[in-house]
Amino acid sequence: MKKGYFGEFGGQFVPETLMGELGALETAYERAKNDPAFQAELEGYLSTFAGRETPLTYCRNLSCDLGCRIYLKREDLLHGGAHKINNTLGQALLARHMGKSRIIAETGAGQHGVATAIAGAALGLPVEVYMGEVDMARQRLNVFRMELLGATVHPVRTGSRTLKDAVSEALRDWIVRPAETYYLLGSAVGPHPYPTMVRDFQCVIGQEMREQVLKVEGRLPTAVVACVGGGSNAIGTFYPLLGDDDVRLVGVEAGGEGLSTGKHGATLCAGTKGVLQGSLSYLLQDRDGQILDTHSVSAGLDYPGVGPEHSMLKDIGRAEYVAVTDDEALAAFSLLSRREGIIPALESSHAVAYAVKMAKDLDEDDIIVVTLSGRGDKDVVEVAARMGVTI
C-alpha cells in the first residue's frame, strides 16, 4: 500500500505551504510511536487522568427485550464524557514534544473541542477552537465548558456554519501561522498522517473491548456497531478486529430525514469519491464537485466527508455501512435511557438504533457490542426541544 493511502483513498491534498509541516508531523509521530518514554507518559495520562480502561457493560434489560446479548463499550465514562480524550491527549503530548506553543482545533458537537481544551489545560498549552455558528447554538453547554477550561472559541459564520466550515477555518489558521501552531485534528480525516495517527490513538477502544469480550464470554462478538461521522470512534473500534473475519463490523451514519430527501450526512451510503480537506475519500458532492449541505440531529455526525480508511473498508467489503434517521436515533436515545439508565450521545444513539434493528434477526446466543462514543448530557436541551419540552 502506498504510504499515506488506504487503497486508493487518503493522500495529502493541501497547499504547498503545509507540506513541510505535515512532513515534520509525520517524522515526530513516528518517533513518538516508537519511543517507550512517550508511550509510558501517554499511558499514564490515559489511566490516571482520562479514566481508562473503560468498562464493558452488559445490557440486561435490552438483551431480554431483543433476544440476543447486547453490550456497551463505555467511552462515555471517560473524563470529558467522550472517546475524544484518547486522541487529544496523544496529540497534545506530541505538540509539546514538537515544541509547539499553541494548539488549534475544530469541533462539531463540541466534544472534540472540550477534549482538546482539557488536554491543553492539563499540559499547559493554550487552545483556540473553531466551531460553526449553527453548532454553537445547538451545543451551548459545550461552548461554555470550553471557555471554562480556558480555550478561546471562534464562531465560524461561513458556508453552512457547521463542522465542515470549522475544519476549513482551522486549516486557514494553520497555513498562516504554521511554525508555532499544532493543528489537533479531531477525527480520522484530513491529509496524511492524521487518519493513521488518530486511528492509532483511538485503537485502545477496540483493543480493550476485544480482550473484555473474550474474558466474559470466551468468544468474540457476532457484530460490533459504532456510529460514523468523520469516523474516529468507529475506526478505533474496528481496527483491532479487522483480522477477525467472523466478526461483523457495522458503521452507522446519519440518515437525517431519510436518504431520499437529500437531508442527511450519510457519506458512505450515498456519497461519491472526491477530495475534501486534504484527502481522497467518499464525500457528499454534486455533479460539479461542489460540497453538499448536510443534516443530522447530531452535530457530531453532520459532516459531508469520512475518514479514508473507512472508504477502503467499504470498497473491500470488510465493514458494512448503514444509515439511521433522526427519528430512529431519538427513539434509541429514549430507549437506552429508560431501559438501561444510560443517556447516550445522539451520535451513539444512531449505533444503538441499528443494534436494535439487527437484534431482530439474531439468535439468543449472538453478541452485539455497541461502542457508546459519548454521553448525552450535551444533547438533552436539543432533545427536549424536539419533544416540545422547555427546560
mmCIF file of C-alpha atoms in Angstrom:
data_model
loop_
_atom_site.group_PDB
_atom_site.id
_atom_site.type_symbol
_atom_site.label_atom_id
_atom_site.label_comp_id
_atom_site.label_asym_id
_atom_site.label_seq_id
_atom_site.Cartn_x
_atom_site.Cartn_y
_atom_site.Cartn_z
ATOM 1 C CA MET A 1 0.000 0.000 0.000
ATOM 2 C CA LYS A 2 1.353 3.425 -0.947
ATOM 3 C CA LYS A 3 2.443 5.488 2.039
ATOM 4 C CA GLY A 4 -0.359 7.678 3.338
ATOM 5 C CA TYR A 5 -3.013 5.788 1.383
ATOM 6 C CA PHE A 6 -5.655 3.192 2.216
ATOM 7 C CA GLY A 7 -6.135 1.521 -1.135
ATOM 8 C CA GLU A 8 -6.852 4.438 -3.443
ATOM 9 C CA PHE A 9 -8.014 6.691 -0.574
ATOM 10 C CA GLY A 10 -6.108 9.175 1.590
ATOM 11 C CA GLY A 11 -3.078 11.195 0.478
ATOM 12 C CA GLN A 12 -2.060 14.807 1.056
ATOM 13 C CA PHE A 13 -4.131 17.275 -0.987
ATOM 14 C CA VAL A 14 -3.024 20.519 0.704
ATOM 15 C CA PRO A 15 -1.364 23.828 -0.213
ATOM 16 C CA GLU A 16 2.392 23.599 -0.723
ATOM 17 C CA THR A 17 2.983 25.723 2.402
ATOM 18 C CA LEU A 18 1.692 22.872 4.590
ATOM 19 C CA MET A 19 3.709 20.037 3.048
ATOM 20 C CA GLY A 20 6.743 20.786 5.221
ATOM 21 C CA GLU A 21 4.593 20.890 8.370
ATOM 22 C CA LEU A 22 2.948 17.573 7.505
ATOM 23 C CA GLY A 23 6.364 16.034 6.914
ATOM 24 C CA ALA A 24 7.598 17.280 10.294
ATOM 25 C CA LEU A 25 4.436 15.958 11.944
ATOM 26 C CA GLU A 26 4.861 12.541 10.358
ATOM 27 C CA THR A 27 8.500 12.346 11.474
ATOM 28 C CA ALA A 28 7.630 13.428 15.027
ATOM 29 C CA TYR A 29 4.744 10.958 15.252
ATOM 30 C CA GLU A 30 6.811 8.013 14.000
ATOM 31 C CA ARG A 31 9.475 8.867 16.565
ATOM 32 C CA ALA A 32 6.915 9.164 19.384
ATOM 33 C CA LYS A 33 5.186 5.915 18.372
ATOM 34 C CA ASN A 34 8.435 4.031 18.856
ATOM 35 C CA ASP A 35 9.558 5.945 21.957
ATOM 36 C CA PRO A 36 8.878 3.971 25.184
ATOM 37 C CA ALA A 37 9.077 7.161 27.268
ATOM 38 C CA PHE A 38 6.410 8.908 25.161
ATOM 39 C CA GLN A 39 4.146 5.852 25.233
ATOM 40 C CA ALA A 40 4.562 5.484 29.013
ATOM 41 C CA GLU A 41 3.695 9.159 29.534
ATOM 42 C CA LEU A 42 0.588 8.802 27.346
ATOM 43 C CA GLU A 43 -0.495 5.623 29.096
ATOM 44 C CA GLY A 44 -0.124 7.400 32.432
ATOM 45 C CA TYR A 45 -2.409 10.242 31.323
ATOM 46 C CA LEU A 46 -4.953 7.783 29.894
ATOM 47 C CA SER A 47 -5.116 5.673 33.051
ATOM 48 C CA THR A 48 -4.800 8.249 35.848
ATOM 49 C CA PHE A 49 -6.324 11.317 34.170
ATOM 50 C CA ALA A 50 -8.733 10.158 31.446
ATOM 51 C CA GLY A 51 -10.050 7.094 33.280
ATOM 52 C CA ARG A 52 -9.032 4.075 31.164
ATOM 53 C CA GLU A 53 -9.790 1.294 30.934
ATOM 54 C CA THR A 54 -13.471 1.862 30.288
ATOM 55 C CA PRO A 55 -15.920 -0.897 31.257
ATOM 56 C CA LEU A 56 -17.871 -3.247 29.028
ATOM 57 C CA THR A 57 -21.462 -3.089 30.255
ATOM 58 C CA TYR A 58 -23.954 -5.914 29.707
ATOM 59 C CA CYS A 59 -27.425 -4.545 28.890
ATOM 60 C CA ARG A 60 -29.652 -6.961 30.831
ATOM 61 C CA ASN A 61 -32.959 -5.322 30.008
ATOM 62 C CA LEU A 62 -32.338 -4.691 26.313
ATOM 63 C CA SER A 63 -30.909 -8.203 25.898
ATOM 64 C CA CYS A 64 -34.080 -9.617 27.437
ATOM 65 C CA ASP A 65 -36.275 -7.366 25.273
ATOM 66 C CA LEU A 66 -34.461 -8.033 21.987
ATOM 67 C CA GLY A 67 -33.470 -11.689 22.306
ATOM 68 C CA CYS A 68 -29.676 -11.544 21.994
ATOM 69 C CA ARG A 69 -26.733 -10.485 24.155
ATOM 70 C CA ILE A 70 -26.026 -6.746 23.959
ATOM 71 C CA TYR A 71 -23.007 -4.990 25.468
ATOM 72 C CA LEU A 72 -21.858 -1.366 25.504
ATOM 73 C CA LYS A 73 -18.209 -0.262 25.340
ATOM 74 C CA ARG A 74 -18.420 2.725 27.689
ATOM 75 C CA GLU A 75 -16.350 5.554 26.211
ATOM 76 C CA ASP A 76 -18.998 7.866 27.671
ATOM 77 C CA LEU A 77 -17.421 7.303 31.091
ATOM 78 C CA LEU A 78 -14.100 8.898 30.141
ATOM 79 C CA HIS A 79 -13.079 12.307 31.508
ATOM 80 C CA GLY A 80 -14.872 14.855 29.361
ATOM 81 C CA GLY A 81 -17.644 12.427 28.508
ATOM 82 C CA ALA A 82 -16.435 11.054 25.167
ATOM 83 C CA HIS A 83 -13.822 8.964 23.364
ATOM 84 C CA LYS A 84 -12.251 12.155 22.032
ATOM 85 C CA ILE A 85 -9.876 12.433 25.014
ATOM 86 C CA ASN A 86 -7.877 9.382 23.793
ATOM 87 C CA ASN A 87 -6.817 11.311 20.712
ATOM 88 C CA THR A 88 -6.446 14.801 22.196
ATOM 89 C CA LEU A 89 -4.122 13.661 24.983
ATOM 90 C CA GLY A 90 -1.976 11.819 22.435
ATOM 91 C CA GLN A 91 -1.766 14.732 20.017
ATOM 92 C CA ALA A 92 -1.303 17.370 22.740
ATOM 93 C CA LEU A 93 1.627 15.391 24.113
ATOM 94 C CA LEU A 94 3.016 15.204 20.584
ATOM 95 C CA ALA A 95 2.595 19.001 20.207
ATOM 96 C CA ARG A 96 4.587 19.547 23.391
ATOM 97 C CA HIS A 97 7.324 17.182 22.198
ATOM 98 C CA MET A 98 7.460 19.151 18.916
ATOM 99 C CA GLY A 99 7.904 22.434 20.818
ATOM 100 C CA LYS A 100 4.657 23.992 19.584
ATOM 101 C CA SER A 101 3.335 26.942 21.614
ATOM 102 C CA ARG A 102 -0.372 26.909 20.660
ATOM 103 C CA ILE A 103 -2.994 24.335 19.717
ATOM 104 C CA ILE A 104 -5.863 24.938 17.334
ATOM 105 C CA ALA A 105 -8.789 22.598 16.764
ATOM 106 C CA GLU A 106 -12.193 22.364 15.120
ATOM 107 C CA THR A 107 -15.338 20.895 16.607
ATOM 108 C CA GLY A 108 -18.886 19.959 15.618
ATOM 109 C CA ALA A 109 -20.768 18.608 18.616
ATOM 110 C CA GLY A 110 -18.246 20.266 20.912
ATOM 111 C CA GLN A 111 -16.910 17.009 22.355
ATOM 112 C CA HIS A 112 -13.609 17.277 20.495
ATOM 113 C CA GLY A 113 -13.333 20.951 21.453
ATOM 114 C CA VAL A 114 -13.896 20.145 25.115
ATOM 115 C CA ALA A 115 -11.414 17.254 24.974
ATOM 116 C CA THR A 116 -8.805 19.490 23.322
ATOM 117 C CA ALA A 117 -9.387 22.206 25.926
ATOM 118 C CA ILE A 118 -8.947 19.612 28.683
ATOM 119 C CA ALA A 119 -5.718 18.278 27.177
ATOM 120 C CA GLY A 120 -4.370 21.797 26.596
ATOM 121 C CA ALA A 121 -5.120 22.835 30.177
ATOM 122 C CA ALA A 122 -3.543 19.670 31.581
ATOM 123 C CA LEU A 123 -0.376 20.105 29.515
ATOM 124 C CA GLY A 124 -0.117 23.892 29.773
ATOM 125 C CA LEU A 125 -0.766 24.702 26.108
ATOM 126 C CA PRO A 126 -3.188 27.486 25.037
ATOM 127 C CA VAL A 127 -6.082 26.258 22.875
ATOM 128 C CA GLU A 128 -8.209 28.010 20.230
ATOM 129 C CA VAL A 129 -11.233 26.180 18.810
ATOM 130 C CA TYR A 130 -13.146 26.868 15.578
ATOM 131 C CA MET A 131 -16.854 25.991 15.704
ATOM 132 C CA GLY A 132 -19.714 26.619 13.291
ATOM 133 C CA GLU A 133 -22.271 29.156 14.464
ATOM 134 C CA VAL A 134 -25.102 26.643 13.986
ATOM 135 C CA ASP A 135 -23.282 24.057 16.093
ATOM 136 C CA MET A 136 -22.548 26.673 18.780
ATOM 137 C CA ALA A 137 -26.281 27.301 19.096
ATOM 138 C CA ARG A 138 -27.000 23.557 19.312
ATOM 139 C CA GLN A 139 -24.214 22.901 21.811
ATOM 140 C CA ARG A 140 -24.194 25.938 24.089
ATOM 141 C CA LEU A 141 -23.204 23.868 27.119
ATOM 142 C CA ASN A 142 -20.055 22.579 25.430
ATOM 143 C CA VAL A 143 -19.114 26.106 24.296
ATOM 144 C CA PHE A 144 -19.302 27.233 27.931
ATOM 145 C CA ARG A 145 -17.285 24.191 29.051
ATOM 146 C CA MET A 146 -14.506 25.009 26.565
ATOM 147 C CA GLU A 147 -14.381 28.594 27.802
ATOM 148 C CA LEU A 148 -14.318 27.438 31.442
ATOM 149 C CA LEU A 149 -11.305 25.282 30.554
ATOM 150 C CA GLY A 150 -9.505 28.357 29.213
ATOM 151 C CA ALA A 151 -9.992 27.829 25.475
ATOM 152 C CA THR A 152 -10.945 30.588 23.031
ATOM 153 C CA VAL A 153 -13.890 29.603 20.813
ATOM 154 C CA HIS A 154 -14.024 31.251 17.383
ATOM 155 C CA PRO A 155 -17.502 31.216 15.753
ATOM 156 C CA VAL A 156 -17.439 30.283 12.058
ATOM 157 C CA ARG A 157 -20.066 32.163 10.061
ATOM 158 C CA THR A 158 -19.240 30.958 6.534
ATOM 159 C CA GLY A 159 -20.933 28.232 4.454
ATOM 160 C CA SER A 160 -23.339 26.005 6.337
ATOM 161 C CA ARG A 161 -21.797 27.222 9.655
ATOM 162 C CA THR A 162 -21.191 23.616 10.776
ATOM 163 C CA LEU A 163 -18.226 21.243 11.173
ATOM 164 C CA LYS A 164 -17.133 21.327 7.509
ATOM 165 C CA ASP A 165 -16.644 25.083 7.664
ATOM 166 C CA ALA A 166 -14.933 24.878 11.064
ATOM 167 C CA VAL A 167 -12.347 22.463 9.596
ATOM 168 C CA SER A 168 -11.720 24.858 6.698
ATOM 169 C CA GLU A 169 -11.153 27.792 9.081
ATOM 170 C CA ALA A 170 -8.756 25.752 11.229
ATOM 171 C CA LEU A 171 -6.755 24.807 8.117
ATOM 172 C CA ARG A 172 -6.568 28.504 7.098
ATOM 173 C CA ASP A 173 -5.275 29.420 10.557
ATOM 174 C CA TRP A 174 -2.602 26.701 10.314
ATOM 175 C CA ILE A 175 -1.468 27.962 6.915
ATOM 176 C CA VAL A 176 -0.987 31.481 8.322
ATOM 177 C CA ARG A 177 0.980 30.503 11.473
ATOM 178 C CA PRO A 178 2.445 27.025 10.916
ATOM 179 C CA ALA A 179 5.708 27.402 12.869
ATOM 180 C CA GLU A 180 4.205 27.809 16.358
ATOM 181 C CA THR A 181 0.847 26.103 15.721
ATOM 182 C CA TYR A 182 -0.178 22.492 16.221
ATOM 183 C CA TYR A 183 -3.452 21.617 14.456
ATOM 184 C CA LEU A 184 -5.113 18.976 16.616
ATOM 185 C CA LEU A 185 -7.499 17.294 14.189
ATOM 186 C CA GLY A 186 -10.429 15.585 15.854
ATOM 187 C CA SER A 187 -11.261 12.705 13.575
ATOM 188 C CA ALA A 188 -9.581 10.166 11.296
ATOM 189 C CA VAL A 189 -9.865 12.533 8.328
ATOM 190 C CA GLY A 190 -7.621 15.108 6.655
ATOM 191 C CA PRO A 191 -4.208 14.711 4.996
ATOM 192 C CA HIS A 192 -1.672 12.032 5.923
ATOM 193 C CA PRO A 193 -0.565 11.377 8.670
ATOM 194 C CA TYR A 194 -3.769 12.409 10.523
ATOM 195 C CA PRO A 195 -6.011 9.431 9.567
ATOM 196 C CA THR A 196 -3.346 6.945 10.699
ATOM 197 C CA MET A 197 -2.361 8.921 13.779
ATOM 198 C CA VAL A 198 -5.924 9.442 15.036
ATOM 199 C CA ARG A 199 -6.738 5.771 14.397
ATOM 200 C CA ASP A 200 -3.705 4.682 16.396
ATOM 201 C CA PHE A 201 -4.650 6.902 19.357
ATOM 202 C CA GLN A 202 -8.240 5.546 19.262
ATOM 203 C CA CYS A 203 -7.328 1.856 18.821
ATOM 204 C CA VAL A 204 -7.338 1.462 22.580
ATOM 205 C CA ILE A 205 -11.152 1.226 22.298
ATOM 206 C CA GLY A 206 -11.121 -1.915 20.159
ATOM 207 C CA GLN A 207 -8.121 -3.447 21.913
ATOM 208 C CA GLU A 208 -9.762 -3.226 25.338
ATOM 209 C CA MET A 209 -13.157 -4.306 24.031
ATOM 210 C CA ARG A 210 -11.744 -7.383 22.288
ATOM 211 C CA GLU A 211 -9.980 -8.545 25.464
ATOM 212 C CA GLN A 212 -13.026 -7.799 27.641
ATOM 213 C CA VAL A 213 -15.470 -9.763 25.465
ATOM 214 C CA LEU A 214 -13.124 -12.745 25.349
ATOM 215 C CA LYS A 215 -12.824 -12.609 29.132
ATOM 216 C CA VAL A 216 -16.556 -12.500 29.930
ATOM 217 C CA GLU A 217 -17.946 -14.546 27.018
ATOM 218 C CA GLY A 218 -14.993 -16.709 25.993
ATOM 219 C CA ARG A 219 -15.517 -15.752 22.346
ATOM 220 C CA LEU A 220 -15.604 -12.731 20.079
ATOM 221 C CA PRO A 221 -18.861 -10.879 19.331
ATOM 222 C CA THR A 222 -21.128 -11.625 16.393
ATOM 223 C CA ALA A 223 -21.151 -7.942 15.477
ATOM 224 C CA VAL A 224 -19.602 -4.656 16.574
ATOM 225 C CA VAL A 225 -21.563 -1.471 15.898
ATOM 226 C CA ALA A 226 -20.291 2.121 16.008
ATOM 227 C CA CYS A 227 -21.530 5.473 14.720
ATOM 228 C CA VAL A 228 -19.643 7.164 11.862
ATOM 229 C CA GLY A 229 -19.288 10.872 11.208
ATOM 230 C CA GLY A 230 -15.636 11.530 10.438
ATOM 231 C CA GLY A 231 -15.108 8.031 11.799
ATOM 232 C CA SER A 232 -12.546 8.167 14.650
ATOM 233 C CA ASN A 233 -14.674 6.251 17.154
ATOM 234 C CA ALA A 234 -15.564 3.590 14.594
ATOM 235 C CA ILE A 235 -12.071 3.076 13.186
ATOM 236 C CA GLY A 236 -10.656 2.885 16.719
ATOM 237 C CA THR A 237 -13.226 0.195 17.466
ATOM 238 C CA PHE A 238 -12.868 -1.728 14.196
ATOM 239 C CA TYR A 239 -9.112 -1.727 13.592
ATOM 240 C CA PRO A 240 -8.061 -4.318 16.216
ATOM 241 C CA LEU A 241 -10.799 -6.630 14.868
ATOM 242 C CA LEU A 242 -10.028 -6.382 11.145
ATOM 243 C CA GLY A 243 -8.306 -9.770 11.174
ATOM 244 C CA ASP A 244 -11.231 -11.458 12.950
ATOM 245 C CA ASP A 245 -13.159 -12.311 9.804
ATOM 246 C CA ASP A 246 -16.186 -13.787 11.619
ATOM 247 C CA VAL A 247 -16.928 -10.507 13.411
ATOM 248 C CA ARG A 248 -19.289 -8.199 11.510
ATOM 249 C CA LEU A 249 -18.165 -4.577 11.624
ATOM 250 C CA VAL A 250 -21.069 -2.159 11.190
ATOM 251 C CA GLY A 251 -20.704 1.615 10.861
ATOM 252 C CA VAL A 252 -23.858 3.697 11.275
ATOM 253 C CA GLU A 253 -24.158 7.046 9.537
ATOM 254 C CA ALA A 254 -26.591 9.926 9.952
ATOM 255 C CA GLY A 255 -29.653 9.227 7.796
ATOM 256 C CA GLY A 256 -31.154 12.575 8.868
ATOM 257 C CA GLU A 257 -34.645 12.950 7.403
ATOM 258 C CA GLY A 258 -34.048 9.989 5.044
ATOM 259 C CA LEU A 259 -31.563 9.304 2.230
ATOM 260 C CA SER A 260 -34.172 10.059 -0.425
ATOM 261 C CA THR A 261 -34.710 13.592 0.944
ATOM 262 C CA GLY A 262 -31.080 14.653 0.492
ATOM 263 C CA LYS A 263 -31.127 15.928 4.095
ATOM 264 C CA HIS A 264 -28.629 13.591 5.728
ATOM 265 C CA GLY A 265 -24.928 13.036 6.480
ATOM 266 C CA ALA A 266 -24.590 9.502 5.109
ATOM 267 C CA THR A 267 -21.351 9.874 3.179
ATOM 268 C CA LEU A 268 -20.520 6.187 2.729
ATOM 269 C CA CYS A 269 -24.111 5.182 1.978
ATOM 270 C CA ALA A 270 -24.852 7.923 -0.537
ATOM 271 C CA GLY A 271 -21.591 9.695 -1.417
ATOM 272 C CA THR A 272 -19.119 9.573 -4.290
ATOM 273 C CA LYS A 273 -15.325 9.670 -4.461
ATOM 274 C CA GLY A 274 -13.620 13.054 -4.258
ATOM 275 C CA VAL A 275 -11.184 15.276 -2.369
ATOM 276 C CA LEU A 276 -12.199 17.167 0.756
ATOM 277 C CA GLN A 277 -9.992 18.884 3.308
ATOM 278 C CA GLY A 278 -6.780 17.165 2.401
ATOM 279 C CA SER A 279 -7.612 13.606 1.395
ATOM 280 C CA LEU A 280 -9.423 11.461 -1.168
ATOM 281 C CA SER A 281 -12.422 9.671 0.266
ATOM 282 C CA TYR A 282 -16.158 9.312 -0.172
ATOM 283 C CA LEU A 283 -17.975 12.607 0.260
ATOM 284 C CA LEU A 284 -21.300 14.288 -0.411
ATOM 285 C CA GLN A 285 -20.984 16.429 -3.542
ATOM 286 C CA ASP A 286 -22.984 17.433 -6.584
ATOM 287 C CA ARG A 287 -22.107 16.607 -10.199
ATOM 288 C CA ASP A 288 -19.843 19.666 -10.371
ATOM 289 C CA GLY A 289 -17.881 18.642 -7.276
ATOM 290 C CA GLN A 290 -19.493 21.240 -5.006
ATOM 291 C CA ILE A 291 -19.855 20.023 -1.403
ATOM 292 C CA LEU A 292 -23.476 19.483 -0.421
ATOM 293 C CA ASP A 293 -25.062 20.751 2.772
ATOM 294 C CA THR A 294 -25.639 18.010 5.315
ATOM 295 C CA HIS A 295 -28.206 17.453 8.010
ATOM 296 C CA SER A 296 -28.333 15.438 11.207
ATOM 297 C CA VAL A 297 -29.978 15.805 14.586
ATOM 298 C CA SER A 298 -26.475 15.061 15.865
ATOM 299 C CA ALA A 299 -23.919 17.838 15.353
ATOM 300 C CA GLY A 300 -21.078 15.308 15.553
ATOM 301 C CA LEU A 301 -22.350 13.399 12.512
ATOM 302 C CA ASP A 302 -23.235 16.494 10.473
ATOM 303 C CA TYR A 303 -20.210 16.266 8.137
ATOM 304 C CA PRO A 304 -20.009 15.618 4.345
ATOM 305 C CA GLY A 305 -16.769 13.571 4.425
ATOM 306 C CA VAL A 306 -15.384 10.492 6.155
ATOM 307 C CA GLY A 307 -12.017 9.017 7.041
ATOM 308 C CA PRO A 308 -10.247 7.383 4.054
ATOM 309 C CA GLU A 309 -9.720 4.062 5.833
ATOM 310 C CA HIS A 310 -13.497 3.662 6.131
ATOM 311 C CA SER A 311 -13.786 4.247 2.382
ATOM 312 C CA MET A 312 -11.339 1.411 1.771
ATOM 313 C CA LEU A 313 -13.145 -0.903 4.224
ATOM 314 C CA LYS A 314 -16.412 -0.177 2.413
ATOM 315 C CA ASP A 315 -14.962 -0.936 -1.020
ATOM 316 C CA ILE A 316 -13.246 -4.183 0.023
ATOM 317 C CA GLY A 317 -16.372 -5.261 1.920
ATOM 318 C CA ARG A 318 -14.717 -5.741 5.320
ATOM 319 C CA ALA A 319 -17.124 -3.322 7.033
ATOM 320 C CA GLU A 320 -20.806 -2.599 6.400
ATOM 321 C CA TYR A 321 -22.115 0.955 6.421
ATOM 322 C CA VAL A 322 -25.769 1.764 7.019
ATOM 323 C CA ALA A 323 -27.838 4.838 7.887
ATOM 324 C CA VAL A 324 -30.291 5.600 10.690
ATOM 325 C CA THR A 325 -32.729 8.510 10.598
ATOM 326 C CA ASP A 326 -33.066 11.326 13.135
ATOM 327 C CA ASP A 327 -36.330 9.867 14.416
ATOM 328 C CA GLU A 328 -34.811 6.407 14.877
ATOM 329 C CA ALA A 329 -31.835 7.884 16.743
ATOM 330 C CA LEU A 330 -34.108 9.916 19.008
ATOM 331 C CA ALA A 331 -36.154 6.798 19.781
ATOM 332 C CA ALA A 332 -32.939 4.943 20.695
ATOM 333 C CA PHE A 333 -31.852 7.891 22.873
ATOM 334 C CA SER A 334 -35.044 7.453 24.935
ATOM 335 C CA LEU A 335 -34.929 3.639 24.840
ATOM 336 C CA LEU A 336 -31.429 3.299 26.304
ATOM 337 C CA SER A 337 -32.164 5.987 28.894
ATOM 338 C CA ARG A 338 -35.316 4.262 30.138
ATOM 339 C CA ARG A 339 -34.318 0.598 29.841
ATOM 340 C CA GLU A 340 -30.683 0.766 30.990
ATOM 341 C CA GLY A 341 -30.350 4.063 32.893
ATOM 342 C CA ILE A 342 -27.742 5.345 30.450
ATOM 343 C CA ILE A 343 -28.264 8.579 28.467
ATOM 344 C CA PRO A 344 -26.262 8.212 25.229
ATOM 345 C CA ALA A 345 -24.910 10.961 22.997
ATOM 346 C CA LEU A 346 -27.057 11.486 19.914
ATOM 347 C CA GLU A 347 -24.104 10.256 17.839
ATOM 348 C CA SER A 348 -24.050 6.974 19.764
ATOM 349 C CA SER A 349 -27.850 6.759 19.621
ATOM 350 C CA HIS A 350 -27.516 6.047 15.892
ATOM 351 C CA ALA A 351 -25.454 2.939 16.680
ATOM 352 C CA VAL A 352 -27.890 1.858 19.399
ATOM 353 C CA ALA A 353 -30.796 2.259 16.975
ATOM 354 C CA TYR A 354 -29.173 -0.014 14.393
ATOM 355 C CA ALA A 355 -28.243 -2.607 17.016
ATOM 356 C CA VAL A 356 -31.939 -2.785 17.918
ATOM 357 C CA LYS A 357 -32.772 -3.408 14.242
ATOM 358 C CA MET A 358 -30.072 -6.067 13.895
ATOM 359 C CA ALA A 359 -31.142 -7.915 17.018
ATOM 360 C CA LYS A 360 -34.418 -8.970 15.412
ATOM 361 C CA ASP A 361 -32.517 -11.252 13.017
ATOM 362 C CA LEU A 362 -30.116 -12.756 15.594
ATOM 363 C CA ASP A 363 -30.311 -15.684 18.000
ATOM 364 C CA GLU A 364 -30.182 -15.503 21.794
ATOM 365 C CA ASP A 365 -26.526 -16.603 21.862
ATOM 366 C CA ASP A 366 -25.402 -13.930 19.411
ATOM 367 C CA ILE A 367 -23.452 -10.991 20.839
ATOM 368 C CA ILE A 368 -23.613 -7.367 19.733
ATOM 369 C CA VAL A 369 -21.185 -4.787 21.139
ATOM 370 C CA VAL A 370 -22.092 -1.134 20.619
ATOM 371 C CA THR A 371 -19.427 1.492 21.194
ATOM 372 C CA LEU A 372 -21.016 4.256 23.234
ATOM 373 C CA SER A 373 -18.801 7.080 21.996
ATOM 374 C CA GLY A 374 -20.118 9.739 24.376
ATOM 375 C CA ARG A 375 -22.679 10.640 26.991
ATOM 376 C CA GLY A 376 -25.851 12.523 26.208
ATOM 377 C CA ASP A 377 -25.789 15.389 28.700
ATOM 378 C CA LYS A 378 -24.759 17.776 25.918
ATOM 379 C CA ASP A 379 -27.788 16.748 23.847
ATOM 380 C CA VAL A 380 -30.508 16.954 26.488
ATOM 381 C CA VAL A 381 -31.564 20.526 25.629
ATOM 382 C CA GLU A 382 -31.756 19.669 21.891
ATOM 383 C CA VAL A 383 -33.777 16.523 22.543
ATOM 384 C CA ALA A 384 -36.102 18.314 24.957
ATOM 385 C CA ALA A 385 -36.803 20.996 22.346
ATOM 386 C CA ARG A 386 -37.684 18.330 19.774
ATOM 387 C CA MET A 387 -40.029 16.761 22.325
ATOM 388 C CA GLY A 388 -41.682 20.144 22.901
ATOM 389 C CA VAL A 389 -40.325 20.393 26.444
ATOM 390 C CA THR A 390 -38.923 23.697 27.739
ATOM 391 C CA ILE A 391 -36.021 23.336 30.177
#
